Amino acid sequence: QTVVTQETSLTVSPGGTVTLTCASTTGAVTSGNFPNWFQQRPGQAPRTLIYRTNNKHSWTPARFSGSLLGGKATLTLSGVQPEDEADYYCLLNFQNNWFFGGGTKLTVL
Amino acid sequence: QVQLVQSGAEVQKPGASVKVSCKAYGYTFSSYGVTWVRQAPGKGLEWMAWVNAHDGNTFYAQNFQDRVTVTTDPSTNTAYLEMRSLRSDDTAMYYCVRDYDYICGSWGQGTLVTVSS
């Protein structure tokens, strides 16, 4: 069974930069896993931030970016705002089956 | 604009079935797929299934392929998730997501399904 792993929690200062990672137990994450990233604020439905590794939706703030680095998918927040405090999830595709990571709780402090 | 509106909260007894709907607005329904995701209280997201709104083709997560059926009705721009033989650990928020070509887009507001005797 494929397992997708993320940091459990991270803390960042307002205005700072933080990188969240998304790894797979089956090996390196590639563009062929079509990484998607989601933000979920408390009490809200998730929203999609990044699709296909590094593409943004029209509603995605410019400070969010996605990439691949060191065999992992990454989500970088530059110039973090207080409203970025949330849970972040990645989603990877493996031959038409999708697996979520366990999520990263990002604290802005 | 694109909007997915889900049906209201459900309370079901163990062993019963539930059918959740997801009505799409603001785009050509049959040009996209719909993914279903659930989230148990205080837990992470879990991918359940995907349905192609054009031809009805489906994929299911291994954990759900025996108890879940996903369908669409293009005449009403609505997708459905049916789950059978409900257990207490199926208590969760269920979400639909517009999906095309490995691109996740807009999410529904969620439907809370509570399984309790």
JSON list of C-alpha atoms in Angstrom, two decimals:
[
{"chain": "A", "resi": 1, "resn": "GLN", "atom": "CA", "xyz": [0.00, 0.00, 0.00]},
{"chain": "A", "resi": 2, "resn": "THR", "atom": "CA", "xyz": [1.34, 3.38, -1.02]},
{"chain": "A", "resi": 3, "resn": "VAL", "atom": "CA", "xyz": [1.85, 5.83, 1.83]},
{"chain": "A", "resi": 4, "resn": "VAL", "atom": "CA", "xyz": [2.29, 9.55, 1.26]},
{"chain": "A", "resi": 5, "resn": "THR", "atom": "CA", "xyz": [4.11, 11.40, 4.03]},
{"chain": "A", "resi": 6, "resn": "GLN", "atom": "CA", "xyz": [4.16, 15.04, 5.09]},
{"chain": "A", "resi": 7, "resn": "GLU", "atom": "CA", "xyz": [5.57, 16.91, 8.06]},
{"chain": "A", "resi": 8, "resn": "THR", "atom": "CA", "xyz": [3.10, 16.71, 10.95]},
{"chain": "A", "resi": 9, "resn": "SER", "atom": "CA", "xyz": [3.53, 20.33, 11.92]},
{"chain": "A", "resi": 10, "resn": "LEU", "atom": "CA", "xyz": [5.59, 23.39, 11.09]},
{"chain": "A", "resi": 11, "resn": "THR", "atom": "CA", "xyz": [5.85, 26.87, 12.58]},
{"chain": "A", "resi": 12, "resn": "VAL", "atom": "CA", "xyz": [6.76, 30.02, 10.70]},
{"chain": "A", "resi": 13, "resn": "SER", "atom": "CA", "xyz": [6.94, 33.70, 11.59]},
{"chain": "A", "resi": 14, "resn": "PRO", "atom": "CA", "xyz": [4.80, 36.25, 9.78]},
{"chain": "A", "resi": 15, "resn": "GLY", "atom": "CA", "xyz": [6.63, 37.43, 6.67]},
{"chain": "A", "resi": 16, "resn": "GLY", "atom": "CA", "xyz": [8.86, 34.38, 6.65]},
{"chain": "A", "resi": 17, "resn": "THR", "atom": "CA", "xyz": [9.26, 31.55, 4.18]},
{"chain": "A", "resi": 18, "resn": "VAL", "atom": "CA", "xyz": [8.42, 27.90, 4.76]},
{"chain": "A", "resi": 19, "resn": "THR", "atom": "CA", "xyz": [8.58, 24.79, 2.60]},
{"chain": "A", "resi": 20, "resn": "LEU", "atom": "CA", "xyz": [6.27, 21.83, 3.07]},
{"chain": "A", "resi": 21, "resn": "THR", "atom": "CA", "xyz": [7.20, 18.48, 1.55]},
{"chain": "A", "resi": 22, "resn": "CYS", "atom": "CA", "xyz": [5.32, 15.47, 0.22]},
{"chain": "A", "resi": 23, "resn": "ALA", "atom": "CA", "xyz": [7.07, 12.12, -0.13]},
{"chain": "A", "resi": 24, "resn": "SER", "atom": "CA", "xyz": [6.10, 8.62, -1.20]},
{"chain": "A", "resi": 25, "resn": "THR", "atom": "CA", "xyz": [7.11, 5.29, 0.30]},
{"chain": "A", "resi": 26, "resn": "THR", "atom": "CA", "xyz": [7.31, 3.84, -3.23]},
{"chain": "A", "resi": 27, "resn": "GLY", "atom": "CA", "xyz": [10.13, 6.11, -4.35]},
{"chain": "A", "resi": 28, "resn": "ALA", "atom": "CA", "xyz": [10.79, 9.56, -5.73]},
{"chain": "A", "resi": 29, "resn": "VAL", "atom": "CA", "xyz": [7.82, 11.79, -6.46]},
{"chain": "A", "resi": 30, "resn": "THR", "atom": "CA", "xyz": [7.80, 12.92, -10.09]},
{"chain": "A", "resi": 31, "resn": "SER", "atom": "CA", "xyz": [5.63, 15.07, -12.32]},
{"chain": "A", "resi": 32, "resn": "GLY", "atom": "CA", "xyz": [3.95, 11.83, -13.34]},
{"chain": "A", "resi": 33, "resn": "ASN", "atom": "CA", "xyz": [2.38, 11.67, -9.88]},
{"chain": "A", "resi": 34, "resn": "PHE", "atom": "CA", "xyz": [0.61, 14.96, -10.72]},
{"chain": "A", "resi": 35, "resn": "PRO", "atom": "CA", "xyz": [0.98, 16.54, -7.26]},
{"chain": "A", "resi": 36, "resn": "ASN", "atom": "CA", "xyz": [-1.91, 18.67, -6.06]},
{"chain": "A", "resi": 37, "resn": "TRP", "atom": "CA", "xyz": [-1.81, 20.80, -2.91]},
{"chain": "A", "resi": 38, "resn": "PHE", "atom": "CA", "xyz": [-4.74, 21.88, -0.74]},
{"chain": "A", "resi": 39, "resn": "GLN", "atom": "CA", "xyz": [-5.30, 24.30, 2.11]},
{"chain": "A", "resi": 40, "resn": "GLN", "atom": "CA", "xyz": [-7.90, 23.71, 4.81]},
{"chain": "A", "resi": 41, "resn": "ARG", "atom": "CA", "xyz": [-8.62, 26.40, 7.35]},
{"chain": "A", "resi": 42, "resn": "PRO", "atom": "CA", "xyz": [-10.41, 25.39, 10.57]},
{"chain": "A", "resi": 43, "resn": "GLY", "atom": "CA", "xyz": [-14.07, 24.68, 10.02]},
{"chain": "A", "resi": 44, "resn": "GLN", "atom": "CA", "xyz": [-13.86, 25.13, 6.26]},
{"chain": "A", "resi": 45, "resn": "ALA", "atom": "CA", "xyz": [-13.82, 22.89, 3.22]},
{"chain": "A", "resi": 46, "resn": "PRO", "atom": "CA", "xyz": [-10.43, 22.40, 1.62]},
{"chain": "A", "resi": 47, "resn": "ARG", "atom": "CA", "xyz": [-9.48, 24.45, -1.42]},
{"chain": "A", "resi": 48, "resn": "THR", "atom": "CA", "xyz": [-7.04, 23.56, -4.16]},
{"chain": "A", "resi": 49, "resn": "LEU", "atom": "CA", "xyz": [-3.92, 25.74, -4.30]},
{"chain": "A", "resi": 50, "resn": "ILE", "atom": "CA", "xyz": [-1.60, 23.95, -6.73]},
{"chain": "A", "resi": 51, "resn": "TYR", "atom": "CA", "xyz": [-2.20, 21.34, -9.44]},
{"chain": "A", "resi": 52, "resn": "ARG", "atom": "CA", "xyz": [0.15, 19.29, -11.62]},
{"chain": "A", "resi": 53, "resn": "THR", "atom": "CA", "xyz": [3.19, 20.11, -9.47]},
{"chain": "A", "resi": 54, "resn": "ASN", "atom": "CA", "xyz": [3.47, 23.87, -9.96]},
{"chain": "A", "resi": 55, "resn": "ASN", "atom": "CA", "xyz": [0.34, 25.33, -11.54]},
{"chain": "A", "resi": 56, "resn": "LYS", "atom": "CA", "xyz": [-1.85, 27.83, -9.70]},
{"chain": "A", "resi": 57, "resn": "HIS", "atom": "CA", "xyz": [-5.57, 28.39, -9.89]},
{"chain": "A", "resi": 58, "resn": "SER", "atom": "CA", "xyz": [-6.91, 31.90, -10.38]},
{"chain": "A", "resi": 59, "resn": "TRP", "atom": "CA", "xyz": [-7.64, 32.14, -6.65]},
{"chain": "A", "resi": 60, "resn": "THR", "atom": "CA", "xyz": [-4.19, 30.97, -5.49]},
{"chain": "A", "resi": 61, "resn": "PRO", "atom": "CA", "xyz": [-2.20, 33.79, -3.86]},
{"chain": "A", "resi": 62, "resn": "ALA", "atom": "CA", "xyz": [1.09, 34.53, -5.59]},
{"chain": "A", "resi": 63, "resn": "ARG", "atom": "CA", "xyz": [3.07, 33.73, -2.43]},
{"chain": "A", "resi": 64, "resn": "PHE", "atom": "CA", "xyz": [2.30, 30.02, -2.86]},
{"chain": "A", "resi": 65, "resn": "SER", "atom": "CA", "xyz": [4.44, 27.96, -5.24]},
{"chain": "A", "resi": 66, "resn": "GLY", "atom": "CA", "xyz": [4.90, 24.27, -5.98]},
{"chain": "A", "resi": 67, "resn": "SER", "atom": "CA", "xyz": [7.87, 22.29, -7.26]},
{"chain": "A", "resi": 68, "resn": "LEU", "atom": "CA", "xyz": [9.80, 19.03, -7.10]},
{"chain": "A", "resi": 69, "resn": "LEU", "atom": "CA", "xyz": [12.97, 18.88, -5.02]},
{"chain": "A", "resi": 70, "resn": "GLY", "atom": "CA", "xyz": [15.05, 15.98, -3.81]},
{"chain": "A", "resi": 71, "resn": "GLY", "atom": "CA", "xyz": [12.49, 13.36, -4.83]},
{"chain": "A", "resi": 72, "resn": "LYS", "atom": "CA", "xyz": [9.62, 15.12, -3.10]},
{"chain": "A", "resi": 73, "resn": "ALA", "atom": "CA", "xyz": [6.87, 17.50, -4.08]},
{"chain": "A", "resi": 74, "resn": "THR", "atom": "CA", "xyz": [7.14, 20.80, -2.26]},
{"chain": "A", "resi": 75, "resn": "LEU", "atom": "CA", "xyz": [4.85, 23.71, -1.44]},
{"chain": "A", "resi": 76, "resn": "THR", "atom": "CA", "xyz": [6.63, 26.95, -0.57]},
{"chain": "A", "resi": 77, "resn": "LEU", "atom": "CA", "xyz": [5.00, 29.92, 1.09]},
{"chain": "A", "resi": 78, "resn": "SER", "atom": "CA", "xyz": [6.96, 33.16, 0.77]},
{"chain": "A", "resi": 79, "resn": "GLY", "atom": "CA", "xyz": [5.99, 36.16, 2.85]},
{"chain": "A", "resi": 80, "resn": "VAL", "atom": "CA", "xyz": [3.67, 34.19, 5.10]},
{"chain": "A", "resi": 81, "resn": "GLN", "atom": "CA", "xyz": [0.50, 35.91, 6.26]},
{"chain": "A", "resi": 82, "resn": "PRO", "atom": "CA", "xyz": [-1.47, 35.19, 9.46]},
{"chain": "A", "resi": 83, "resn": "GLU", "atom": "CA", "xyz": [-4.34, 33.83, 7.35]},
{"chain": "A", "resi": 84, "resn": "ASP", "atom": "CA", "xyz": [-2.03, 31.11, 6.03]},
{"chain": "A", "resi": 85, "resn": "GLU", "atom": "CA", "xyz": [-2.34, 29.28, 9.34]},
{"chain": "A", "resi": 86, "resn": "ALA", "atom": "CA", "xyz": [-4.10, 26.09, 8.25]},
{"chain": "A", "resi": 87, "resn": "ASP", "atom": "CA", "xyz": [-3.72, 22.43, 7.44]},
{"chain": "A", "resi": 88, "resn": "TYR", "atom": "CA", "xyz": [-2.08, 21.62, 4.12]},
{"chain": "A", "resi": 89, "resn": "TYR", "atom": "CA", "xyz": [-2.49, 18.37, 2.24]},
{"chain": "A", "resi": 90, "resn": "CYS", "atom": "CA", "xyz": [-0.79, 16.95, -0.82]},
{"chain": "A", "resi": 91, "resn": "LEU", "atom": "CA", "xyz": [-2.35, 14.44, -3.19]},
{"chain": "A", "resi": 92, "resn": "LEU", "atom": "CA", "xyz": [-0.41, 12.10, -5.47]},
{"chain": "A", "resi": 93, "resn": "ASN", "atom": "CA", "xyz": [-1.55, 9.86, -8.32]},
{"chain": "A", "resi": 94, "resn": "PHE", "atom": "CA", "xyz": [-0.30, 6.32, -8.76]},
{"chain": "A", "resi": 95, "resn": "GLN", "atom": "CA", "xyz": [-1.78, 4.65, -11.85]},
{"chain": "A", "resi": 96, "resn": "ASN", "atom": "CA", "xyz": [-5.22, 6.23, -11.46]},
{"chain": "A", "resi": 97, "resn": "ASN", "atom": "CA", "xyz": [-5.30, 5.77, -7.72]},
{"chain": "A", "resi": 98, "resn": "TRP", "atom": "CA", "xyz": [-4.89, 8.88, -5.61]},
{"chain": "A", "resi": 99, "resn": "PHE", "atom": "CA", "xyz": [-3.39, 9.08, -2.13]},
{"chain": "A", "resi": 100, "resn": "PHE", "atom": "CA", "xyz": [-3.45, 12.01, 0.28]},
{"chain": "A", "resi": 101, "resn": "GLY", "atom": "CA", "xyz": [-0.63, 12.80, 2.61]},
{"chain": "A", "resi": 102, "resn": "GLY", "atom": "CA", "xyz": [-1.46, 12.96, 6.29]},
{"chain": "A", "resi": 103, "resn": "GLY", "atom": "CA", "xyz": [-1.39, 16.75, 6.26]},
{"chain": "A", "resi": 104, "resn": "THR", "atom": "CA", "xyz": [0.84, 19.44, 7.75]},
{"chain": "A", "resi": 105, "resn": "LYS", "atom": "CA", "xyz": [-0.48, 21.79, 10.41]},
{"chain": "A", "resi": 106, "resn": "LEU", "atom": "CA", "xyz": [1.12, 25.17, 9.74]},
{"chain": "A", "resi": 107, "resn": "THR", "atom": "CA", "xyz": [1.25, 27.60, 12.65]},
{"chain": "A", "resi": 108, "resn": "VAL", "atom": "CA", "xyz": [2.03, 31.27, 12.02]},
{"chain": "A", "resi": 109, "resn": "LEU", "atom": "CA", "xyz": [3.59, 32.66, 15.17]},
{"chain": "B", "resi": 1, "resn": "GLN", "atom": "CA", "xyz": [-18.78, 30.98, -11.37]},
{"chain": "B", "resi": 2, "resn": "VAL", "atom": "CA", "xyz": [-18.00, 27.34, -10.74]},
{"chain": "B", "resi": 3, "resn": "GLN", "atom": "CA", "xyz": [-19.88, 26.01, -7.74]},
{"chain": "B", "resi": 4, "resn": "LEU", "atom": "CA", "xyz": [-20.55, 22.55, -6.35]},
{"chain": "B", "resi": 5, "resn": "VAL", "atom": "CA", "xyz": [-23.52, 22.38, -3.98]},
{"chain": "B", "resi": 6, "resn": "GLN", "atom": "CA", "xyz": [-23.93, 19.25, -1.90]},
{"chain": "B", "resi": 7, "resn": "SER", "atom": "CA", "xyz": [-26.98, 17.79, -0.21]},
{"chain": "B", "resi": 8, "resn": "GLY", "atom": "CA", "xyz": [-27.68, 18.26, 3.47]},
{"chain": "B", "resi": 9, "resn": "ALA", "atom": "CA", "xyz": [-26.48, 16.38, 6.52]},
{"chain": "B", "resi": 10, "resn": "GLU", "atom": "CA", "xyz": [-27.57, 12.78, 7.02]},
{"chain": "B", "resi": 11, "resn": "VAL", "atom": "CA", "xyz": [-28.01, 10.59, 10.07]},
{"chain": "B", "resi": 12, "resn": "GLN", "atom": "CA", "xyz": [-28.11, 6.86, 9.35]},
{"chain": "B", "resi": 13, "resn": "LYS", "atom": "CA", "xyz": [-28.12, 3.68, 11.41]},
{"chain": "B", "resi": 14, "resn": "PRO", "atom": "CA", "xyz": [-25.37, 1.06, 11.13]},
{"chain": "B", "resi": 15, "resn": "GLY", "atom": "CA", "xyz": [-26.00, -1.23, 8.19]},
{"chain": "B", "resi": 16, "resn": "ALA", "atom": "CA", "xyz": [-28.04, 1.35, 6.28]},
{"chain": "B", "resi": 17, "resn": "SER", "atom": "CA", "xyz": [-27.13, 3.10, 3.03]},
{"chain": "B", "resi": 18, "resn": "VAL", "atom": "CA", "xyz": [-26.71, 6.77, 2.20]},
{"chain": "B", "resi": 19, "resn": "LYS", "atom": "CA", "xyz": [-26.69, 8.71, -1.05]},
{"chain": "B", "resi": 20, "resn": "VAL", "atom": "CA", "xyz": [-25.02, 12.12, -1.20]},
{"chain": "B", "resi": 21, "resn": "SER", "atom": "CA", "xyz": [-25.54, 14.47, -4.14]},
{"chain": "B", "resi": 22, "resn": "CYS", "atom": "CA", "xyz": [-23.33, 17.16, -5.63]},
{"chain": "B", "resi": 23, "resn": "LYS", "atom": "CA", "xyz": [-24.95, 19.59, -8.08]},
{"chain": "B", "resi": 24, "resn": "ALA", "atom": "CA", "xyz": [-22.65, 21.53, -10.39]},
{"chain": "B", "resi": 25, "resn": "TYR", "atom": "CA", "xyz": [-23.11, 25.10, -11.56]},
{"chain": "B", "resi": 26, "resn": "GLY", "atom": "CA", "xyz": [-21.17, 27.42, -13.82]},
{"chain": "B", "resi": 27, "resn": "TYR", "atom": "CA", "xyz": [-19.44, 24.98, -16.17]},
{"chain": "B", "resi": 28, "resn": "THR", "atom": "CA", "xyz": [-20.10, 22.23, -18.70]},
{"chain": "B", "resi": 29, "resn": "PHE", "atom": "CA", "xyz": [-20.68, 19.31, -16.36]},
{"chain": "B", "resi": 30, "resn": "SER", "atom": "CA", "xyz": [-19.95, 16.54, -18.86]},
{"chain": "B", "resi": 31, "resn": "SER", "atom": "CA", "xyz": [-16.50, 17.97, -19.68]},
{"chain": "B", "resi": 32, "resn": "TYR", "atom": "CA", "xyz": [-15.12, 17.14, -16.23]},
{"chain": "B", "resi": 33, "resn": "GLY", "atom": "CA", "xyz": [-14.91, 14.39, -13.67]},
{"chain": "B", "resi": 34, "resn": "VAL", "atom": "CA", "xyz": [-15.95, 14.41, -10.02]},
{"chain": "B", "resi": 35, "resn": "THR", "atom": "CA", "xyz": [-13.80, 13.11, -7.21]},
{"chain": "B", "resi": 36, "resn": "TRP", "atom": "CA", "xyz": [-15.17, 12.15, -3.80]},
{"chain": "B", "resi": 37, "resn": "VAL", "atom": "CA", "xyz": [-13.13, 12.68, -0.64]},
{"chain": "B", "resi": 38, "resn": "ARG", "atom": "CA", "xyz": [-14.01, 12.12, 3.00]},
{"chain": "B", "resi": 39, "resn": "GLN", "atom": "CA", "xyz": [-12.69, 13.41, 6.31]},
{"chain": "B", "resi": 40, "resn": "ALA", "atom": "CA", "xyz": [-13.44, 11.76, 9.63]},
{"chain": "B", "resi": 41, "resn": "PRO", "atom": "CA", "xyz": [-13.73, 14.10, 12.62]},
{"chain": "B", "resi": 42, "resn": "GLY", "atom": "CA", "xyz": [-10.29, 15.47, 13.53]},
{"chain": "B", "resi": 43, "resn": "LYS", "atom": "CA", "xyz": [-8.59, 13.38, 10.84]},
{"chain": "B", "resi": 44, "resn": "GLY", "atom": "CA", "xyz": [-7.04, 13.91, 7.42]},
{"chain": "B", "resi": 45, "resn": "LEU", "atom": "CA", "xyz": [-8.44, 13.67, 3.91]},
{"chain": "B", "resi": 46, "resn": "GLU", "atom": "CA", "xyz": [-9.13, 10.30, 2.29]},
{"chain": "B", "resi": 47, "resn": "TRP", "atom": "CA", "xyz": [-9.58, 9.83, -1.48]},
{"chain": "B", "resi": 48, "resn": "MET", "atom": "CA", "xyz": [-12.56, 7.59, -2.22]},
{"chain": "B", "resi": 49, "resn": "ALA", "atom": "CA", "xyz": [-13.51, 7.52, -5.88]},
{"chain": "B", "resi": 50, "resn": "TRP", "atom": "CA", "xyz": [-13.68, 9.33, -9.21]},
{"chain": "B", "resi": 51, "resn": "VAL", "atom": "CA", "xyz": [-16.31, 9.38, -11.95]},
{"chain": "B", "resi": 52, "resn": "ASN", "atom": "CA", "xyz": [-16.11, 10.73, -15.48]},
{"chain": "B", "resi": 53, "resn": "ALA", "atom": "CA", "xyz": [-19.25, 12.82, -16.03]},
{"chain": "B", "resi": 54, "resn": "HIS", "atom": "CA", "xyz": [-19.01, 12.28, -19.78]},
{"chain": "B", "resi": 55, "resn": "ASP", "atom": "CA", "xyz": [-18.96, 8.50, -20.03]},
{"chain": "B", "resi": 56, "resn": "GLY", "atom": "CA", "xyz": [-19.54, 7.28, -16.46]},
{"chain": "B", "resi": 57, "resn": "ASN", "atom": "CA", "xyz": [-16.14, 5.62, -16.20]},
{"chain": "B", "resi": 58, "resn": "THR", "atom": "CA", "xyz": [-15.10, 5.16, -12.57]},
{"chain": "B", "resi": 59, "resn": "PHE", "atom": "CA", "xyz": [-12.11, 4.45, -10.33]},
{"chain": "B", "resi": 60, "resn": "TYR", "atom": "CA", "xyz": [-12.37, 3.44, -6.68]},
{"chain": "B", "resi": 61, "resn": "ALA", "atom": "CA", "xyz": [-9.91, 3.36, -3.81]},
{"chain": "B", "resi": 62, "resn": "GLN", "atom": "CA", "xyz": [-9.31, -0.20, -2.68]},
{"chain": "B", "resi": 63, "resn": "ASN", "atom": "CA", "xyz": [-10.89, 0.53, 0.69]},
{"chain": "B", "resi": 64, "resn": "PHE", "atom": "CA", "xyz": [-14.21, 1.50, -0.88]},
{"chain": "B", "resi": 65, "resn": "GLN", "atom": "CA", "xyz": [-14.64, -0.51, -4.06]},
{"chain": "B", "resi": 66, "resn": "ASP", "atom": "CA", "xyz": [-17.02, -3.01, -2.45]},
{"chain": "B", "resi": 67, "resn": "ARG", "atom": "CA", "xyz": [-19.33, -0.55, -0.63]},
{"chain": "B", "resi": 68, "resn": "VAL", "atom": "CA", "xyz": [-19.32, 2.62, -2.70]},
{"chain": "B", "resi": 69, "resn": "THR", "atom": "CA", "xyz": [-20.86, 3.53, -6.06]},
{"chain": "B", "resi": 70, "resn": "VAL", "atom": "CA", "xyz": [-20.33, 6.88, -7.77]},
{"chain": "B", "resi": 71, "resn": "THR", "atom": "CA", "xyz": [-22.56, 8.00, -10.62]},
{"chain": "B", "resi": 72, "resn": "THR", "atom": "CA", "xyz": [-23.57, 11.11, -12.51]},
{"chain": "B", "resi": 73, "resn": "ASP", "atom": "CA", "xyz": [-26.78, 12.41, -14.07]},
{"chain": "B", "resi": 74, "resn": "PRO", "atom": "CA", "xyz": [-25.78, 14.81, -16.86]},
{"chain": "B", "resi": 75, "resn": "SER", "atom": "CA", "xyz": [-29.42, 15.84, -17.35]},
{"chain": "B", "resi": 76, "resn": "THR", "atom": "CA", "xyz": [-29.34, 17.53, -13.93]},
{"chain": "B", "resi": 77, "resn": "ASN", "atom": "CA", "xyz": [-25.59, 18.26, -13.67]},
{"chain": "B", "resi": 78, "resn": "THR", "atom": "CA", "xyz": [-25.46, 16.16, -10.53]},
{"chain": "B", "resi": 79, "resn": "ALA", "atom": "CA", "xyz": [-22.99, 13.60, -9.20]},
{"chain": "B", "resi": 80, "resn": "TYR", "atom": "CA", "xyz": [-23.86, 11.02, -6.58]},
{"chain": "B", "resi": 81, "resn": "LEU", "atom": "CA", "xyz": [-22.00, 9.00, -3.97]},
{"chain": "B", "resi": 82, "resn": "GLU", "atom": "CA", "xyz": [-23.79, 5.98, -2.54]},
{"chain": "B", "resi": 83, "resn": "MET", "atom": "CA", "xyz": [-22.33, 4.07, 0.38]},
{"chain": "B", "resi": 84, "resn": "ARG", "atom": "CA", "xyz": [-23.81, 0.82, 1.69]},
{"chain": "B", "resi": 85, "resn": "SER", "atom": "CA", "xyz": [-23.45, -1.19, 4.91]},
{"chain": "B", "resi": 86, "resn": "LEU", "atom": "CA", "xyz": [-22.59, 1.90, 6.91]},
{"chain": "B", "resi": 87, "resn": "ARG", "atom": "CA", "xyz": [-20.47, 1.57, 10.05]},
{"chain": "B", "resi": 88, "resn": "SER", "atom": "CA", "xyz": [-19.80, 4.00, 12.86]},
{"chain": "B", "resi": 89, "resn": "ASP", "atom": "CA", "xyz": [-16.34, 4.71, 11.43]},
{"chain": "B", "resi": 90, "resn": "ASP", "atom": "CA", "xyz": [-17.99, 6.01, 8.23]},
{"chain": "B", "resi": 91, "resn": "THR", "atom": "CA", "xyz": [-19.05, 9.06, 10.24]},
{"chain": "B", "resi": 92, "resn": "ALA", "atom": "CA", "xyz": [-17.32, 11.84, 8.32]},
{"chain": "B", "resi": 93, "resn": "MET", "atom": "CA", "xyz": [-17.64, 14.91, 6.15]},
{"chain": "B", "resi": 94, "resn": "TYR", "atom": "CA", "xyz": [-17.94, 13.90, 2.50]},
{"chain": "B", "resi": 95, "resn": "TYR", "atom": "CA", "xyz": [-16.75, 16.29, -0.22]},
{"chain": "B", "resi": 96, "resn": "CYS", "atom": "CA", "xyz": [-17.06, 16.36, -3.99]},
{"chain": "B", "resi": 97, "resn": "VAL", "atom": "CA", "xyz": [-14.35, 17.98, -6.10]},
{"chain": "B", "resi": 98, "resn": "ARG", "atom": "CA", "xyz": [-14.35, 18.97, -9.76]},
{"chain": "B", "resi": 99, "resn": "ASP", "atom": "CA", "xyz": [-11.53, 17.09, -11.42]},
{"chain": "B", "resi": 100, "resn": "TYR", "atom": "CA", "xyz": [-10.10, 16.95, -14.94]},
{"chain": "B", "resi": 101, "resn": "ASP", "atom": "CA", "xyz": [-6.88, 15.57, -16.34]},
{"chain": "B", "resi": 102, "resn": "TYR", "atom": "CA", "xyz": [-5.24, 15.24, -12.90]},
{"chain": "B", "resi": 103, "resn": "ILE", "atom": "CA", "xyz": [-6.27, 18.78, -12.03]},
{"chain": "B", "resi": 104, "resn": "CYS", "atom": "CA", "xyz": [-8.28, 19.19, -8.83]},
{"chain": "B", "resi": 105, "resn": "GLY", "atom": "CA", "xyz": [-10.39, 22.31, -8.88]},
{"chain": "B", "resi": 106, "resn": "SER", "atom": "CA", "xyz": [-13.36, 23.58, -6.90]},
{"chain": "B", "resi": 107, "resn": "TRP", "atom": "CA", "xyz": [-14.73, 21.75, -3.86]},
{"chain": "B", "resi": 108, "resn": "GLY", "atom": "CA", "xyz": [-18.26, 21.34, -2.58]},
{"chain": "B", "resi": 109, "resn": "GLN", "atom": "CA", "xyz": [-19.15, 22.61, 0.88]},
{"chain": "B", "resi": 110, "resn": "GLY", "atom": "CA", "xyz": [-19.25, 19.10, 2.31]},
{"chain": "B", "resi": 111, "resn": "THR", "atom": "CA", "xyz": [-21.99, 16.78, 3.59]},
{"chain": "B", "resi": 112, "resn": "LEU", "atom": "CA", "xyz": [-21.81, 15.45, 7.14]},
{"chain": "B", "resi": 113, "resn": "VAL", "atom": "CA", "xyz": [-22.85, 11.83, 7.40]},
{"chain": "B", "resi": 114, "resn": "THR", "atom": "CA", "xyz": [-23.34, 10.54, 10.92]},
{"chain": "B", "resi": 115, "resn": "VAL", "atom": "CA", "xyz": [-23.72, 6.81, 11.53]},
{"chain": "B", "resi": 116, "resn": "SER", "atom": "CA", "xyz": [-25.23, 6.09, 14.90]},
{"chain": "B", "resi": 117, "resn": "SER", "atom": "CA", "xyz": [-27.70, 3.67, 16.41]}
]
